[in-house]
Amino acid sequence: MNKASFLLDSQSARARPPLEIHVRLEARETSWEPAPGNTVAAWGYEGLVPGPTLVARVGDTLVAHLVNSLPEPTLIHWHGLRLPAGMDGTELGQSPVPPGGHFEYRFELNDAGTFWYHSHTNETVQIERGLYGALVVLGPDEPRFDADRLLVLDDVKLDGRGQIAKTALFDRHTGREGKVLVVNGRTEPELEIAAGHVELWRIVNACSARYVRLSIGGRPIRIVGSDGGRRNEALTVTEALITPGERLELAIGPFEDEGAELAIESLPYRRTAMKRPRLDTWGKLRVGPRARTLATAPAATATVWPLVPEGPLTPTRTVRLGARMTLHGHDWLINDRQHYHDAPVKVGELQIWELLNETGMDHPFHLHGFFFQVVAVNGVPVAVSEWKDTVNVVGKGRVTIAFRPDDRPGQWMYHCHILEHHAAGMMGHFEVVR
Ligand code: C2O
Ligand code: CU
Ligand code: CU
């Protein structure tokens, strides 16, 4: 185990007027040591895996200067951010930045929460090699925790020479999972929390395909936020599922048993019949000597109002997640097509989309640019208390989401966030029109 802190400096950004934050993100070849003694050839922003952690506050303007020093084109997508279509960082809104080229992303940060940025070009290679990082946006009146930590989870698949493996045909079907589990780019971190303390842990699942059913030694933990910031009320659980692309904000502690060692692990989860679910260990949390807590009530302060009135739901659109066998294995489909061209939606018009999974495998559905609410699962209404941009749709299951596009016309997309499924066609695009 390697001692780690993963502390986020969230205090200094909190007490200052809004700023323009300039960052340079050079995508380049680098070397990365995910496990002690095992150095791999990787690609990283500023040579780091994960890339620099960006901390800002609501009202700031982020100016990110992408410099492409890779041997192939690239783009940066700002996952979860409500920004103009031209800044979303996909090939729908800009042309890929060629080797030697650069691009300036500039947009205002409107929402507090835990976000991430990643390559949106040749993702099964570029993200796997390390082109991802976190962006944390602080709100004006956040509850106080004894510590604010960021944990970006990733799994790395190595080949026989200890280098990042090429994508296999099998990966196209089930999605690529690797045996080397890293938190902020390193294996087996050991964290310490003082007895009596309550900490905020921001979790990002940056894995290509791995579902993380997170448990902290089976202790009760509280979910205080999700993709789109704070929940209406904290939800106490002993485990939390985080699918690829999703984020969770957790209140951890207080633990009273000084000296206890808790495993940070993911419990077995069956997302496909093709993979045997197993328990995996990501790291360790040790309960240290007792300290006085300064944490204020971790209960969230957000107010998320349901978009859809109670009563029968009439979807405005159905999005079917499907698959088809071909000579080269599986194609992954939306409404029977690869890269489905969906109908436009109008600014201000309530969208109620039924996501219908026709396959036997789970898919984490991600919508770019707009937060949505999950309003029903398998036709059964659910109480709304959070904003999402990624939601799991279980095999043969049905999830109904609602969102109201605000005035950001342009081309947007949605897709399965299992990177190999996205690449094999499970994506759709649509225009937001005035
Ligand atoms: Cu993290 Cu197109 O998404
Ligand atoms: Cu995204
Ligand atoms: Cu999928």
PDB file of N, CA, C and O and ligand atoms in Angstrom, residues 172-175 208 211 271 321-322 332 357 359 361-365 393 415-422 426, ligand 3:
ATOM      1  N   ARG A 172     -14.600  -5.286 -27.718  1.00  0.00           N
ATOM      2  CA  ARG A 172     -15.649  -4.605 -28.465  1.00  0.00           C
ATOM      3  C   ARG A 172     -17.016  -5.090 -27.999  1.00  0.00           C
ATOM      4  O   ARG A 172     -18.000  -4.366 -28.025  1.00  0.00           O
ATOM      5  N   HIS A 173     -17.080  -6.313 -27.563  1.00  0.00           N
ATOM      6  CA  HIS A 173     -18.347  -6.845 -27.086  1.00  0.00           C
ATOM      7  C   HIS A 173     -18.636  -6.460 -25.645  1.00  0.00           C
ATOM      8  O   HIS A 173     -19.621  -5.814 -25.351  1.00  0.00           O
ATOM      9  N   THR A 174     -17.746  -6.822 -24.731  1.00  0.00           N
ATOM     10  CA  THR A 174     -18.055  -6.603 -23.310  1.00  0.00           C
ATOM     11  C   THR A 174     -17.547  -5.271 -22.775  1.00  0.00           C
ATOM     12  O   THR A 174     -17.920  -4.859 -21.692  1.00  0.00           O
ATOM     13  N   GLY A 175     -16.679  -4.607 -23.520  1.00  0.00           N
ATOM     14  CA  GLY A 175     -16.023  -3.422 -22.970  1.00  0.00           C
ATOM     15  C   GLY A 175     -14.754  -3.867 -22.282  1.00  0.00           C
ATOM     16  O   GLY A 175     -14.685  -4.951 -21.706  1.00  0.00           O
ATOM     17  N   SER A 208     -12.973   2.483 -18.747  1.00  0.00           N
ATOM     18  CA  SER A 208     -13.603   2.279 -20.048  1.00  0.00           C
ATOM     19  C   SER A 208     -14.942   1.558 -19.896  1.00  0.00           C
ATOM     20  O   SER A 208     -15.905   1.881 -20.581  1.00  0.00           O
ATOM     21  N   TYR A 211     -17.740  -1.332 -13.950  1.00  0.00           N
ATOM     22  CA  TYR A 211     -18.713  -0.805 -13.002  1.00  0.00           C
ATOM     23  C   TYR A 211     -18.110  -0.914 -11.608  1.00  0.00           C
ATOM     24  O   TYR A 211     -17.504  -1.931 -11.273  1.00  0.00           O
ATOM     25  N   ARG A 271     -22.835  -6.998 -14.769  1.00  0.00           N
ATOM     26  CA  ARG A 271     -23.348  -6.098 -15.805  1.00  0.00           C
ATOM     27  C   ARG A 271     -23.547  -6.821 -17.124  1.00  0.00           C
ATOM     28  O   ARG A 271     -24.169  -6.316 -18.039  1.00  0.00           O
ATOM     29  N   LEU A 321     -31.602   0.963 -27.077  1.00  0.00           N
ATOM     30  CA  LEU A 321     -30.203   0.545 -27.053  1.00  0.00           C
ATOM     31  C   LEU A 321     -30.165  -0.907 -27.510  1.00  0.00           C
ATOM     32  O   LEU A 321     -30.763  -1.773 -26.872  1.00  0.00           O
ATOM     33  N   GLY A 322     -29.474  -1.162 -28.622  1.00  0.00           N
ATOM     34  CA  GLY A 322     -29.525  -2.506 -29.194  1.00  0.00           C
ATOM     35  C   GLY A 322     -28.174  -2.992 -29.682  1.00  0.00           C
ATOM     36  O   GLY A 322     -27.155  -2.304 -29.562  1.00  0.00           O
ATOM     37  N   TRP A 332     -22.943  -2.111 -31.937  1.00  0.00           N
ATOM     38  CA  TRP A 332     -23.823  -1.578 -30.895  1.00  0.00           C
ATOM     39  C   TRP A 332     -24.633  -0.444 -31.495  1.00  0.00           C
ATOM     40  O   TRP A 332     -24.089   0.378 -32.226  1.00  0.00           O
ATOM     41  N   ASN A 357     -33.504  -0.597 -23.065  1.00  0.00           N
ATOM     42  CA  ASN A 357     -32.348  -1.458 -23.321  1.00  0.00           C
ATOM     43  C   ASN A 357     -32.825  -2.816 -23.843  1.00  0.00           C
ATOM     44  O   ASN A 357     -33.396  -3.612 -23.107  1.00  0.00           O
ATOM     45  N   THR A 359     -30.817  -5.083 -25.052  1.00  0.00           N
ATOM     46  CA  THR A 359     -29.746  -6.075 -24.938  1.00  0.00           C
ATOM     47  C   THR A 359     -29.752  -6.694 -23.545  1.00  0.00           C
ATOM     48  O   THR A 359     -30.417  -6.212 -22.633  1.00  0.00           O
ATOM     49  N   MET A 361     -27.178  -6.727 -21.664  1.00  0.00           N
ATOM     50  CA  MET A 361     -26.043  -6.139 -20.957  1.00  0.00           C
ATOM     51  C   MET A 361     -26.414  -4.739 -20.482  1.00  0.00           C
ATOM     52  O   MET A 361     -27.189  -4.058 -21.137  1.00  0.00           O
ATOM     53  N   ASP A 362     -25.856  -4.310 -19.337  1.00  0.00           N
ATOM     54  CA  ASP A 362     -26.090  -2.938 -18.863  1.00  0.00           C
ATOM     55  C   ASP A 362     -25.362  -1.927 -19.768  1.00  0.00           C
ATOM     56  O   ASP A 362     -24.288  -2.234 -20.299  1.00  0.00           O
ATOM     57  N   HIS A 363     -25.928  -0.737 -19.908  1.00  0.00           N
ATOM     58  CA  HIS A 363     -25.248   0.347 -20.611  1.00  0.00           C
ATOM     59  C   HIS A 363     -25.391   1.652 -19.832  1.00  0.00           C
ATOM     60  O   HIS A 363     -26.508   2.046 -19.517  1.00  0.00           O
ATOM     61  N   PRO A 364     -24.271   2.332 -19.552  1.00  0.00           N
ATOM     62  CA  PRO A 364     -24.359   3.658 -18.935  1.00  0.00           C
ATOM     63  C   PRO A 364     -24.626   4.716 -20.009  1.00  0.00           C
ATOM     64  O   PRO A 364     -23.741   5.042 -20.800  1.00  0.00           O
ATOM     65  N   PHE A 365     -25.836   5.239 -20.018  1.00  0.00           N
ATOM     66  CA  PHE A 365     -26.262   6.201 -21.043  1.00  0.00           C
ATOM     67  C   PHE A 365     -25.831   7.606 -20.638  1.00  0.00           C
ATOM     68  O   PHE A 365     -26.140   8.065 -19.546  1.00  0.00           O
ATOM     69  N   VAL A 393     -28.597   1.869 -17.525  1.00  0.00           N
ATOM     70  CA  VAL A 393     -29.816   1.209 -17.974  1.00  0.00           C
ATOM     71  C   VAL A 393     -29.510  -0.287 -17.952  1.00  0.00           C
ATOM     72  O   VAL A 393     -28.705  -0.770 -18.748  1.00  0.00           O
ATOM     73  N   HIS A 415     -24.570   8.876 -25.803  1.00  0.00           N
ATOM     74  CA  HIS A 415     -23.957   7.589 -26.134  1.00  0.00           C
ATOM     75  C   HIS A 415     -23.784   6.727 -24.899  1.00  0.00           C
ATOM     76  O   HIS A 415     -23.865   7.205 -23.766  1.00  0.00           O
ATOM     77  N   CYS A 416     -23.515   5.448 -25.136  1.00  0.00           N
ATOM     78  CA  CYS A 416     -23.121   4.565 -24.054  1.00  0.00           C
ATOM     79  C   CYS A 416     -21.707   4.963 -23.652  1.00  0.00           C
ATOM     80  O   CYS A 416     -20.842   5.161 -24.497  1.00  0.00           O
ATOM     81  N   HIS A 417     -21.462   5.073 -22.322  1.00  0.00           N
ATOM     82  CA  HIS A 417     -20.119   5.489 -21.892  1.00  0.00           C
ATOM     83  C   HIS A 417     -19.150   4.325 -21.722  1.00  0.00           C
ATOM     84  O   HIS A 417     -18.013   4.514 -21.282  1.00  0.00           O
ATOM     85  N   ILE A 418     -19.581   3.104 -22.086  1.00  0.00           N
ATOM     86  CA  ILE A 418     -18.589   2.044 -22.274  1.00  0.00           C
ATOM     87  C   ILE A 418     -17.913   2.401 -23.592  1.00  0.00           C
ATOM     88  O   ILE A 418     -18.551   2.420 -24.647  1.00  0.00           O
ATOM     89  N   LEU A 419     -16.636   2.742 -23.515  1.00  0.00           N
ATOM     90  CA  LEU A 419     -15.997   3.391 -24.655  1.00  0.00           C
ATOM     91  C   LEU A 419     -16.043   2.528 -25.914  1.00  0.00           C
ATOM     92  O   LEU A 419     -16.210   3.031 -27.016  1.00  0.00           O
ATOM     93  N   GLU A 420     -15.913   1.219 -25.734  1.00  0.00           N
ATOM     94  CA  GLU A 420     -15.919   0.320 -26.893  1.00  0.00           C
ATOM     95  C   GLU A 420     -17.316   0.268 -27.526  1.00  0.00           C
ATOM     96  O   GLU A 420     -17.436   0.069 -28.734  1.00  0.00           O
ATOM     97  N   HIS A 421     -18.359   0.422 -26.724  1.00  0.00           N
ATOM     98  CA  HIS A 421     -19.722   0.423 -27.273  1.00  0.00           C
ATOM     99  C   HIS A 421     -19.985   1.715 -28.044  1.00  0.00           C
ATOM    100  O   HIS A 421     -20.597   1.702 -29.113  1.00  0.00           O
ATOM    101  N   HIS A 422     -19.515   2.822 -27.479  1.00  0.00           N
ATOM    102  CA  HIS A 422     -19.634   4.092 -28.190  1.00  0.00           C
ATOM    103  C   HIS A 422     -18.936   3.975 -29.549  1.00  0.00           C
ATOM    104  O   HIS A 422     -19.505   4.292 -30.595  1.00  0.00           O
ATOM    105  N   MET A 426     -22.922   2.732 -30.566  1.00  0.00           N
ATOM    106  CA  MET A 426     -24.041   3.042 -29.676  1.00  0.00           C
ATOM    107  C   MET A 426     -24.001   4.515 -29.275  1.00  0.00           C
ATOM    108  O   MET A 426     -23.676   4.872 -28.158  1.00  0.00           O
TER     109      MET A 426
HETATM  110 CU    CU B   3     -22.821  -0.059 -23.655  1.00  0.00          CU
END
